[in-house]
């Protein structure tokens, strides 16, 4: 079956622009996670949804970051007024009962 | 912040040799997982070991866990060129806190043909 998909795969934004990153989880997966991975580092947790409820957003680095999953399926991570330090790969993962399945990520470059 | 620390940061070996990577973590955990990441791709789950397990095998992979030392090792036997990738350990702490996994910085493994 289809895995987790993310779009776009690559995004270049000028500093100050808003961006929206999309995640399509595996059908039926209740849990959805967003991670940020800087170059040469491991992924860092951003936020977690259980169905449409955002249960944990402790990893979001600032109030410029906002995530939603209005119907408990597709999720969007929005970054407002992008800064150069936002440049990273943004990974989405979905889960049903423990193991997380990761998408290919969106590589965001802020110039 | 990242809980795990993999060691070494980079490892280059000849095809056919065994590769060993280590991971240390800081807090009590429910389980520890190892992931592989090929360049430009997402993470692939390799193996999960629970806190009450000491050793687990999956194909050419062998994982050990020592909760008293808060450390784990991943052994890849009879390495192949296709094993070239970055390897990360990830933990899920006990006692609440963030619901996501906490990853280390990874070991970059290169298998020389």
Coordinates of N, CA and C in Angstrom, one line a residue:
Chain A
X1 N 0.8 -1.2 0.0 CA 0.0 0.0 0.0 C 0.9 1.2 0.0
X2 N 0.2 2.4 -0.2 CA 1.0 3.6 -0.3 C 1.5 4.0 1.1
X3 N 2.7 4.6 1.1 CA 3.3 5.0 2.3 C 2.9 6.5 2.6
X4 N 3.6 7.1 3.5 CA 3.4 8.5 3.8 C 4.0 9.3 2.7
X5 N 3.2 10.3 2.2 CA 3.7 11.1 1.1 C 3.7 12.6 1.6
X6 N 4.7 13.3 1.1 CA 4.8 14.7 1.5 C 5.0 15.6 0.2
X7 N 4.5 16.8 0.3 CA 4.6 17.7 -0.9 C 4.7 19.1 -0.3
X8 N 5.5 20.0 -1.0 CA 6.4 19.6 -2.1 C 7.6 18.9 -1.6
X9 N 8.4 18.3 -2.4 CA 9.6 17.6 -2.0 C 10.7 18.7 -1.7
X10 N 10.7 19.7 -2.5 CA 11.7 20.8 -2.3 C 10.9 22.1 -2.4
X11 N 11.3 23.0 -1.5 CA 10.7 24.4 -1.5 C 11.8 25.4 -1.2
X12 N 11.9 26.4 -2.1 CA 12.8 27.5 -1.8 C 11.9 28.7 -1.6
X13 N 12.2 29.4 -0.4 CA 11.4 30.5 -0.1 C 12.3 31.7 0.2
X14 N 11.9 32.9 -0.1 CA 12.6 34.1 0.3 C 12.3 34.4 1.7
X15 N 13.3 34.9 2.4 CA 13.1 35.2 3.8 C 11.9 36.2 4.0
X16 N 11.0 35.8 4.9 CA 9.8 36.6 5.1 C 8.6 36.0 4.5
X17 N 8.7 35.1 3.6 CA 7.6 34.5 2.9 C 7.0 33.4 3.9
X18 N 5.7 33.1 3.6 CA 5.0 32.1 4.3 C 5.1 30.8 3.5
X19 N 5.2 29.6 4.1 CA 5.2 28.4 3.4 C 4.2 27.4 4.0
X20 N 3.7 26.5 3.2 CA 2.8 25.4 3.7 C 3.3 24.1 3.2
X21 N 3.5 23.2 4.1 CA 4.0 21.9 3.8 C 3.0 20.8 4.1
X22 N 2.8 19.9 3.1 CA 1.7 19.0 3.3 C 2.1 17.6 3.6
X23 N 1.4 16.9 4.4 CA 1.6 15.5 4.7 C 0.4 14.6 4.5
X24 N 0.5 13.6 3.7 CA -0.6 12.6 3.5 C -0.2 11.3 4.2
X25 N -0.8 11.1 5.4 CA -0.3 9.9 6.1 C -0.9 8.6 5.5
X26 N -0.5 7.5 6.1 CA -1.0 6.2 5.7 C -2.5 6.1 6.1
X27 N -3.3 5.7 5.2 CA -4.8 5.7 5.5 C -5.1 4.9 6.7
X28 N -5.9 5.5 7.6 CA -6.2 4.8 8.8 C -5.3 5.0 10.0
X29 N -4.2 5.7 9.8 CA -3.3 5.9 10.9 C -3.8 7.1 11.7
X30 N -3.9 6.8 13.0 CA -4.5 7.8 13.9 C -3.5 8.9 14.3
X31 N -2.2 8.5 14.5 CA -1.2 9.4 15.0 C -0.4 10.0 13.8
X32 N -0.1 11.3 14.0 CA 0.7 11.9 13.0 C 1.7 12.8 13.7
X33 N 3.0 12.8 13.2 CA 4.0 13.5 13.8 C 4.7 14.4 12.8
X34 N 5.2 15.5 13.2 CA 6.1 16.4 12.4 C 7.5 16.5 13.1
X35 N 8.5 16.4 12.3 CA 9.9 16.6 12.8 C 10.6 17.5 11.9
X36 N 11.6 18.2 12.5 CA 12.5 19.1 11.7 C 13.9 18.5 11.8
X37 N 14.6 18.3 10.6 CA 15.9 17.8 10.6 C 16.9 18.8 9.9
X38 N 17.8 19.4 10.7 CA 18.8 20.3 10.2 C 19.9 19.4 9.6
X39 N 20.7 20.1 8.7 CA 21.7 19.4 8.0 C 22.7 18.7 9.0
X40 N 22.9 17.4 8.8 CA 23.9 16.7 9.6 C 23.4 16.4 11.0
X41 N 22.2 16.6 11.3 CA 21.6 16.3 12.6 C 20.5 15.3 12.5
X42 N 20.1 14.8 13.7 CA 19.0 13.9 13.7 C 17.7 14.7 13.7
X43 N 16.6 14.0 13.4 CA 15.3 14.7 13.4 C 14.9 15.2 14.8
X44 N 14.3 16.3 14.9 CA 13.8 16.9 16.2 C 12.3 17.0 16.1
X45 N 11.6 16.5 17.2 CA 10.2 16.5 17.3 C 9.6 17.9 17.3
X46 N 8.6 18.1 16.5 CA 7.9 19.4 16.5 C 6.5 19.3 17.1
X47 N 5.7 18.4 16.6 CA 4.3 18.4 17.1 C 3.6 17.0 16.8
X48 N 2.5 16.7 17.5 CA 1.9 15.4 17.4 C 0.4 15.6 17.4
X49 N -0.3 14.8 16.5 CA -1.7 14.8 16.4 C -2.2 13.4 16.6
X50 N -3.3 13.3 17.3 CA -4.1 12.1 17.4 C -5.4 12.4 16.8
X51 N -5.7 11.8 15.6 CA -6.8 12.2 14.8 C -6.7 13.7 14.5
X52 N -7.7 14.5 14.8 CA -7.6 15.9 14.4 C -7.1 16.7 15.6
X53 N -6.9 16.1 16.7 CA -6.5 16.8 17.9 C -5.0 17.0 18.0
X54 N -4.5 18.2 18.2 CA -3.1 18.4 18.3 C -2.8 18.3 19.8
X55 N -2.2 17.1 20.2 CA -2.0 16.8 21.6 C -0.7 17.3 22.2
X56 N 0.2 17.6 21.3 CA 1.6 18.0 21.8 C 2.2 18.9 20.7
X57 N 2.5 20.1 21.1 CA 3.2 21.0 20.2 C 4.4 21.6 20.9
X58 N 4.9 20.9 21.8 CA 6.0 21.4 22.6 C 7.3 21.6 21.8
X59 N 7.4 21.0 20.7 CA 8.6 21.1 19.9 C 8.6 22.2 18.9
X60 N 7.5 22.9 18.7 CA 7.5 24.0 17.7 C 8.4 25.1 18.2
X61 N 9.3 25.5 17.4 CA 10.4 26.5 17.8 C 9.9 27.9 18.1
X62 N 8.8 28.3 17.4 CA 8.3 29.7 17.7 C 6.9 29.7 17.3
X63 N 6.2 30.9 17.6 CA 4.8 31.0 17.2 C 4.7 31.3 15.7
X64 N 5.8 31.2 14.9 CA 5.6 31.3 13.5 C 5.3 30.0 12.9
X65 N 5.4 28.9 13.7 CA 5.1 27.6 13.2 C 3.7 27.2 13.7
X66 N 3.0 26.7 12.7 CA 1.6 26.3 13.0 C 1.3 25.0 12.3
X67 N 0.6 24.1 12.9 CA 0.2 22.8 12.2 C -1.2 22.5 12.4
X68 N -1.8 21.9 11.4 CA -3.2 21.5 11.6 C -3.5 20.2 10.9
X69 N -4.6 19.6 11.3 CA -5.0 18.3 10.7 C -6.5 18.3 10.9
X70 N -7.3 19.1 10.2 CA -8.7 19.4 10.5 C -9.6 18.2 10.4
X71 N -9.3 17.3 9.5 CA -10.2 16.1 9.3 C -9.6 14.8 9.8
X72 N -8.5 15.0 10.5 CA -7.8 13.8 11.0 C -7.1 12.9 10.0
X73 N -6.8 13.5 8.9 CA -6.1 12.8 7.9 C -4.9 13.6 7.4
X74 N -5.0 14.4 6.3 CA -4.0 15.2 5.8 C -3.6 16.3 6.8
X75 N -2.3 16.5 6.9 CA -1.9 17.6 7.8 C -1.0 18.6 7.1
X76 N -1.1 19.8 7.5 CA -0.3 20.9 6.9 C 0.5 21.6 8.0
X77 N 1.8 21.8 7.7 CA 2.7 22.5 8.6 C 2.9 23.9 7.9
X78 N 2.6 24.9 8.6 CA 2.7 26.3 8.1 C 3.8 27.0 8.8
X79 N 4.7 27.7 8.1 CA 5.7 28.5 8.7 C 5.5 29.9 8.1
X80 N 5.3 30.8 9.1 CA 5.0 32.2 8.7 C 6.4 33.0 8.7
X81 N 6.5 34.0 7.9 CA 7.7 34.9 7.9 C 9.0 34.1 8.1
X82 N 9.2 33.2 7.1 CA 10.4 32.3 7.2 C 11.7 33.0 7.4
X83 N 12.5 32.4 8.2 CA 13.9 32.9 8.5 C 14.9 31.9 8.0
X84 N 16.1 32.3 7.8 CA 17.1 31.4 7.3 C 17.3 30.2 8.2
X85 N 17.1 30.3 9.5 CA 17.3 29.2 10.4 C 16.2 28.2 10.3
X86 N 15.2 28.5 9.5 CA 14.1 27.5 9.3 C 14.5 26.5 8.2
X87 N 15.6 26.8 7.5 CA 16.1 25.9 6.4 C 16.4 24.5 7.0
X88 N 15.7 23.5 6.5 CA 15.8 22.1 7.1 C 15.0 21.2 6.3
X89 N 15.1 19.9 6.6 CA 14.1 18.9 6.0 C 13.0 18.7 7.0
X90 N 11.8 18.8 6.6 CA 10.6 18.6 7.5 C 10.1 17.3 7.2
X91 N 10.1 16.4 8.2 CA 9.6 15.0 8.0 C 8.3 14.9 8.7
X92 N 7.4 14.1 8.1 CA 6.2 13.7 8.6 C 6.2 12.2 8.9
X93 N 5.5 11.8 9.9 CA 5.4 10.3 10.2 C 4.0 10.0 10.7
X94 N 3.5 8.9 10.3 CA 2.2 8.4 10.8 C 2.4 7.1 11.5
X95 N 1.5 6.8 12.4 CA 1.6 5.7 13.3 C 0.2 5.1 13.6
X96 N 0.2 3.8 13.7 CA -1.0 3.1 14.2 C -0.5 2.1 15.3
X97 N -0.5 2.5 16.5 CA -0.1 1.6 17.6 C 1.4 1.4 17.8
X98 N 2.2 2.5 17.6 CA 3.5 2.4 18.0 C 4.6 2.8 17.0
X99 N 4.8 1.9 16.0 CA 5.9 2.1 15.0 C 5.5 3.3 14.2
X100 N 6.5 4.2 13.9 CA 6.3 5.4 13.1 C 6.8 5.1 11.6
X101 N 6.0 5.5 10.7 CA 6.4 5.4 9.3 C 6.6 6.8 8.7
X102 N 7.8 7.0 8.2 CA 8.2 8.3 7.8 C 8.0 8.6 6.3
X103 N 7.6 9.8 6.0 CA 7.6 10.2 4.6 C 9.0 10.6 4.1
X104 N 9.1 11.0 2.8 CA 10.4 11.4 2.3 C 10.9 12.7 2.7
X105 N 10.0 13.5 3.3 CA 10.4 14.9 3.7 C 10.3 16.0 2.7
X106 N 10.2 17.2 3.2 CA 10.3 18.4 2.3 C 11.5 19.1 2.7
X107 N 12.4 19.4 1.7 CA 13.6 20.2 2.0 C 13.3 21.6 1.8
X108 N 13.3 22.4 2.8 CA 13.0 23.9 2.7 C 14.3 24.6 2.8
X109 N 14.5 25.5 1.8 CA 15.7 26.4 1.8 C 15.1 27.8 1.8
X110 N 15.6 28.5 2.8 CA 15.2 30.0 2.9 C 16.4 30.8 2.5
X111 N 16.1 31.6 1.5 CA 17.3 32.5 1.0 C 17.1 33.9 1.4
Chain B
X1 N 16.0 19.6 21.9 CA 17.3 19.0 22.2 C 17.3 17.5 21.9
X2 N 18.5 17.0 21.6 CA 18.6 15.6 21.3 C 19.1 14.8 22.4
X3 N 18.4 13.7 22.7 CA 18.7 12.8 23.8 C 19.9 11.9 23.5
X4 N 19.8 11.3 22.3 CA 20.8 10.2 22.0 C 22.0 10.8 21.4
X5 N 23.1 10.0 21.6 CA 24.3 10.4 21.0 C 24.9 9.1 20.4
X6 N 25.0 9.1 19.1 CA 25.6 7.9 18.4 C 27.1 8.1 18.3
X7 N 27.7 6.9 18.3 CA 29.2 6.9 18.3 C 29.6 5.7 17.5
X8 N 30.4 5.8 16.4 CA 31.1 7.0 16.0 C 30.2 7.9 15.2
X9 N 30.6 9.1 14.9 CA 29.8 10.0 14.0 C 29.9 9.5 12.6
X10 N 31.0 8.9 12.2 CA 31.2 8.4 10.9 C 32.0 7.1 11.0
X11 N 31.8 6.2 10.1 CA 32.4 4.9 10.0 C 32.5 4.4 8.6
X12 N 33.8 4.1 8.2 CA 34.0 3.6 6.9 C 34.6 2.2 7.0
X13 N 34.0 1.2 6.3 CA 34.6 -0.2 6.4 C 34.5 -0.8 5.0
X14 N 35.2 -1.9 4.9 CA 35.1 -2.7 3.7 C 33.9 -3.6 3.6
X15 N 33.4 -3.8 2.4 CA 32.2 -4.7 2.2 C 32.6 -6.0 2.8
X16 N 31.6 -6.6 3.5 CA 31.8 -7.9 4.1 C 32.2 -7.9 5.5
X17 N 32.7 -6.7 6.0 CA 33.1 -6.6 7.4 C 31.8 -6.3 8.2
X18 N 32.0 -6.4 9.5 CA 30.8 -6.0 10.4 C 31.0 -4.6 10.8
X19 N 29.8 -3.9 11.0 CA 29.8 -2.5 11.5 C 29.1 -2.5 12.8
X20 N 29.7 -1.8 13.7 CA 29.0 -1.6 15.0 C 28.9 -0.1 15.3
X21 N 27.7 0.3 15.7 CA 27.4 1.6 16.1 C 26.8 1.6 17.5
X22 N 27.1 2.6 18.3 CA 26.6 2.7 19.6 C 25.8 4.0 19.8
X23 N 24.9 3.9 20.8 CA 24.0 5.0 21.1 C 23.9 5.1 22.6
X24 N 24.0 6.3 23.1 CA 23.7 6.6 24.5 C 22.6 7.5 24.7
X25 N 21.8 7.4 25.7 CA 20.7 8.2 26.0 C 20.6 8.7 27.4
X26 N 19.7 9.6 27.7 CA 19.8 10.2 29.1 C 18.7 9.8 30.0
X27 N 17.5 9.6 29.5 CA 16.4 9.4 30.5 C 15.9 8.0 30.4
X28 N 15.0 7.6 31.3 CA 14.4 6.3 31.3 C 13.5 6.2 30.0
X29 N 13.5 5.0 29.5 CA 12.8 4.8 28.2 C 11.8 3.6 28.2
X30 N 10.8 3.7 27.3 CA 9.9 2.5 27.1 C 10.5 1.6 26.1
X31 N 11.1 2.2 25.1 CA 11.8 1.4 24.0 C 12.8 2.2 23.3
X32 N 13.6 1.5 22.6 CA 14.7 2.2 21.7 C 14.6 1.6 20.3
X33 N 14.6 2.5 19.4 CA 14.5 2.1 18.0 C 15.7 2.5 17.2
X34 N 16.0 1.8 16.2 CA 17.1 2.2 15.2 C 16.4 2.4 13.8
X35 N 16.9 3.5 13.2 CA 16.4 3.9 11.9 C 17.6 4.0 10.9
X36 N 17.3 3.8 9.7 CA 18.3 4.1 8.6 C 17.7 5.2 7.7
X37 N 18.7 6.1 7.3 CA 18.3 7.1 6.4 C 19.3 7.2 5.2
X38 N 18.8 6.9 4.0 CA 19.6 7.1 2.8 C 19.6 8.6 2.4
X39 N 20.7 9.0 1.8 CA 20.8 10.4 1.4 C 19.5 10.9 0.7
X40 N 19.0 12.0 1.2 CA 17.8 12.6 0.6 C 16.5 11.9 0.7
X41 N 16.5 10.9 1.6 CA 15.3 10.1 1.8 C 14.8 10.2 3.2
X42 N 13.6 9.6 3.4 CA 13.0 9.5 4.8 C 13.7 8.4 5.6
X43 N 13.2 8.3 6.8 CA 13.8 7.3 7.7 C 13.1 6.0 7.5
X44 N 13.8 4.9 7.6 CA 13.3 3.6 7.5 C 13.5 2.9 8.9
X45 N 12.4 2.4 9.4 CA 12.5 1.7 10.7 C 13.2 0.4 10.5
X46 N 14.2 0.1 11.4 CA 15.0 -1.1 11.3 C 14.5 -2.1 12.4
X47 N 14.5 -1.7 13.6 CA 14.3 -2.6 14.7 C 13.9 -1.8 16.0
X48 N 13.1 -2.4 16.8 CA 12.7 -1.9 18.1 C 13.0 -2.9 19.2
X49 N 13.6 -2.3 20.2 CA 13.9 -3.2 21.4 C 13.3 -2.5 22.6
X50 N 12.6 -3.3 23.4 CA 11.8 -2.8 24.5 C 12.8 -2.7 25.7
X51 N 12.4 -2.0 26.7 CA 13.3 -1.7 27.9 C 13.5 -3.0 28.7
X52 N 12.6 -4.0 28.5 CA 12.9 -5.2 29.3 C 13.6 -6.3 28.5
X53 N 14.0 -5.9 27.3 CA 14.8 -6.8 26.4 C 16.3 -6.4 26.5
X54 N 17.1 -7.4 26.3 CA 18.6 -7.1 26.3 C 19.2 -7.3 24.9
X55 N 18.6 -8.1 24.1 CA 19.2 -8.3 22.7 C 18.0 -8.7 21.8
X56 N 18.2 -8.3 20.5 CA 17.2 -8.6 19.5 C 17.9 -8.8 18.2
X57 N 17.4 -9.7 17.4 CA 18.0 -10.0 16.1 C 17.0 -9.8 15.0
X58 N 17.4 -9.3 13.8 CA 16.6 -9.2 12.7 C 17.4 -9.3 11.4
X59 N 17.5 -10.5 10.8 CA 18.3 -10.7 9.7 C 19.8 -10.5 10.0
X60 N 20.4 -9.5 9.3 CA 21.9 -9.2 9.6 C 22.0 -8.2 10.7
X61 N 20.9 -7.8 11.3 CA 21.0 -6.8 12.4 C 21.0 -7.5 13.8
X62 N 21.8 -6.9 14.7 CA 21.7 -7.4 16.1 C 21.8 -6.1 16.9
X63 N 20.8 -6.0 17.8 CA 20.7 -4.8 18.7 C 20.8 -5.3 20.1
X64 N 21.6 -4.6 20.9 CA 21.6 -4.8 22.3 C 21.2 -3.6 23.1
X65 N 20.7 -3.8 24.3 CA 20.3 -2.7 25.1 C 20.7 -2.9 26.5
X66 N 21.4 -1.9 27.1 CA 21.8 -2.0 28.5 C 21.2 -0.8 29.2
X67 N 20.1 -1.0 29.9 CA 19.4 0.1 30.5 C 20.1 0.7 31.7
X68 N 21.0 -0.1 32.3 CA 21.8 0.4 33.5 C 22.8 1.4 33.0
X69 N 23.3 1.2 31.8 CA 24.3 2.2 31.2 C 23.6 3.1 30.3
X70 N 22.3 3.0 30.1 CA 21.6 3.8 29.1 C 22.3 3.8 27.8
X71 N 22.5 2.6 27.3 CA 23.2 2.5 26.0 C 22.7 1.4 25.2
X72 N 22.9 1.5 23.8 CA 22.5 0.5 22.9 C 23.5 0.3 21.8
X73 N 23.6 -0.8 21.2 CA 24.5 -1.0 20.1 C 23.7 -1.6 18.9
X74 N 24.1 -1.3 17.7 CA 23.6 -1.9 16.5 C 24.8 -2.5 15.8
X75 N 24.6 -3.8 15.5 CA 25.7 -4.5 14.7 C 25.1 -4.9 13.4
X76 N 25.7 -4.6 12.3 CA 25.3 -5.0 11.0 C 26.4 -6.0 10.6
X77 N 26.0 -7.3 10.3 CA 27.0 -8.3 9.9 C 27.1 -8.4 8.4
X78 N 28.3 -8.8 7.9 CA 28.5 -9.0 6.5 C 28.0 -7.8 5.7
X79 N 28.5 -6.7 5.9 CA 28.0 -5.4 5.3 C 28.0 -5.5 3.8
X80 N 27.1 -4.7 3.2 CA 27.0 -4.6 1.8 C 27.0 -3.1 1.4
X81 N 27.3 -2.9 0.2 CA 27.4 -1.5 -0.3 C 26.1 -0.8 -0.1
X82 N 25.0 -1.5 -0.2 CA 23.6 -0.9 0.0 C 23.4 -0.5 1.5
X83 N 24.2 -0.9 2.4 CA 24.1 -0.5 3.8 C 24.6 0.9 4.0
X84 N 25.3 1.5 3.0 CA 25.7 2.9 3.2 C 24.6 3.8 3.4
X85 N 24.6 4.5 4.6 CA 23.5 5.3 5.0 C 23.8 5.9 6.3
X86 N 22.9 6.8 6.8 CA 23.1 7.3 8.2 C 22.1 6.5 9.1
X87 N 22.6 6.1 10.3 CA 21.8 5.3 11.2 C 21.6 6.1 12.5
X88 N 20.3 6.1 12.9 CA 19.9 6.9 14.1 C 19.3 6.0 15.1
X89 N 19.6 6.2 16.4 CA 18.8 5.6 17.4 C 17.7 6.6 17.9
X90 N 16.6 6.1 18.3 CA 15.5 7.0 18.7 C 14.9 6.4 20.0
X91 N 14.5 7.2 20.9 CA 13.9 6.7 22.1 C 12.6 7.4 22.4
X92 N 11.8 6.7 23.1 CA 10.5 7.3 23.6 C 10.6 7.3 25.1
X93 N 10.8 8.4 25.7 CA 11.0 8.4 27.2 C 9.7 8.0 27.9
X94 N 9.9 7.5 29.1 CA 8.8 7.2 30.0 C 8.4 8.5 30.7
X95 N 7.2 8.4 31.4 CA 6.9 9.5 32.3 C 6.4 10.8 31.6
X96 N 5.8 10.7 30.5 CA 5.2 11.8 29.8 C 6.2 12.7 29.1
X97 N 5.9 13.9 28.9 CA 6.7 14.8 28.1 C 6.3 14.7 26.7
X98 N 7.2 15.0 25.7 CA 6.8 15.1 24.3 C 6.5 13.7 23.9
X99 N 5.5 13.6 23.0 CA 5.0 12.3 22.5 C 5.8 11.8 21.3
X100 N 6.7 12.6 20.7 CA 7.5 12.1 19.6 C 8.7 11.4 20.1
X101 N 9.4 10.8 19.1 CA 10.6 10.2 19.3 C 11.8 11.2 19.5
X102 N 12.8 10.9 20.3 CA 13.9 11.7 20.5 C 15.1 11.0 19.8
X103 N 15.7 11.6 18.8 CA 16.7 11.0 18.0 C 18.1 11.5 18.4
X104 N 19.1 10.7 18.1 CA 20.5 11.1 18.2 C 20.9 11.8 16.9
X105 N 22.2 12.1 16.9 CA 22.7 12.8 15.7 C 23.1 11.9 14.6
X106 N 23.2 10.6 14.9 CA 23.4 9.7 13.8 C 24.8 9.3 13.6
X107 N 25.0 8.1 13.0 CA 26.3 7.6 12.5 C 26.2 7.4 11.0
X108 N 27.2 8.1 10.3 CA 27.2 8.0 8.9 C 28.1 6.8 8.5
X109 N 27.5 5.8 7.9 CA 28.2 4.5 7.6 C 28.5 4.5 6.1
X110 N 29.7 4.3 5.8 CA 30.1 4.1 4.4 C 30.7 2.7 4.2
X111 N 30.2 2.0 3.3 CA 30.7 0.6 3.0 C 31.5 0.7 1.6
X112 N 32.8 0.5 1.7 CA 33.6 0.5 0.6 C 33.5 -0.8 -0.2
X113 N 33.3 -0.7 -1.5 CA 33.1 -2.0 -2.3 C 34.5 -2.7 -2.5

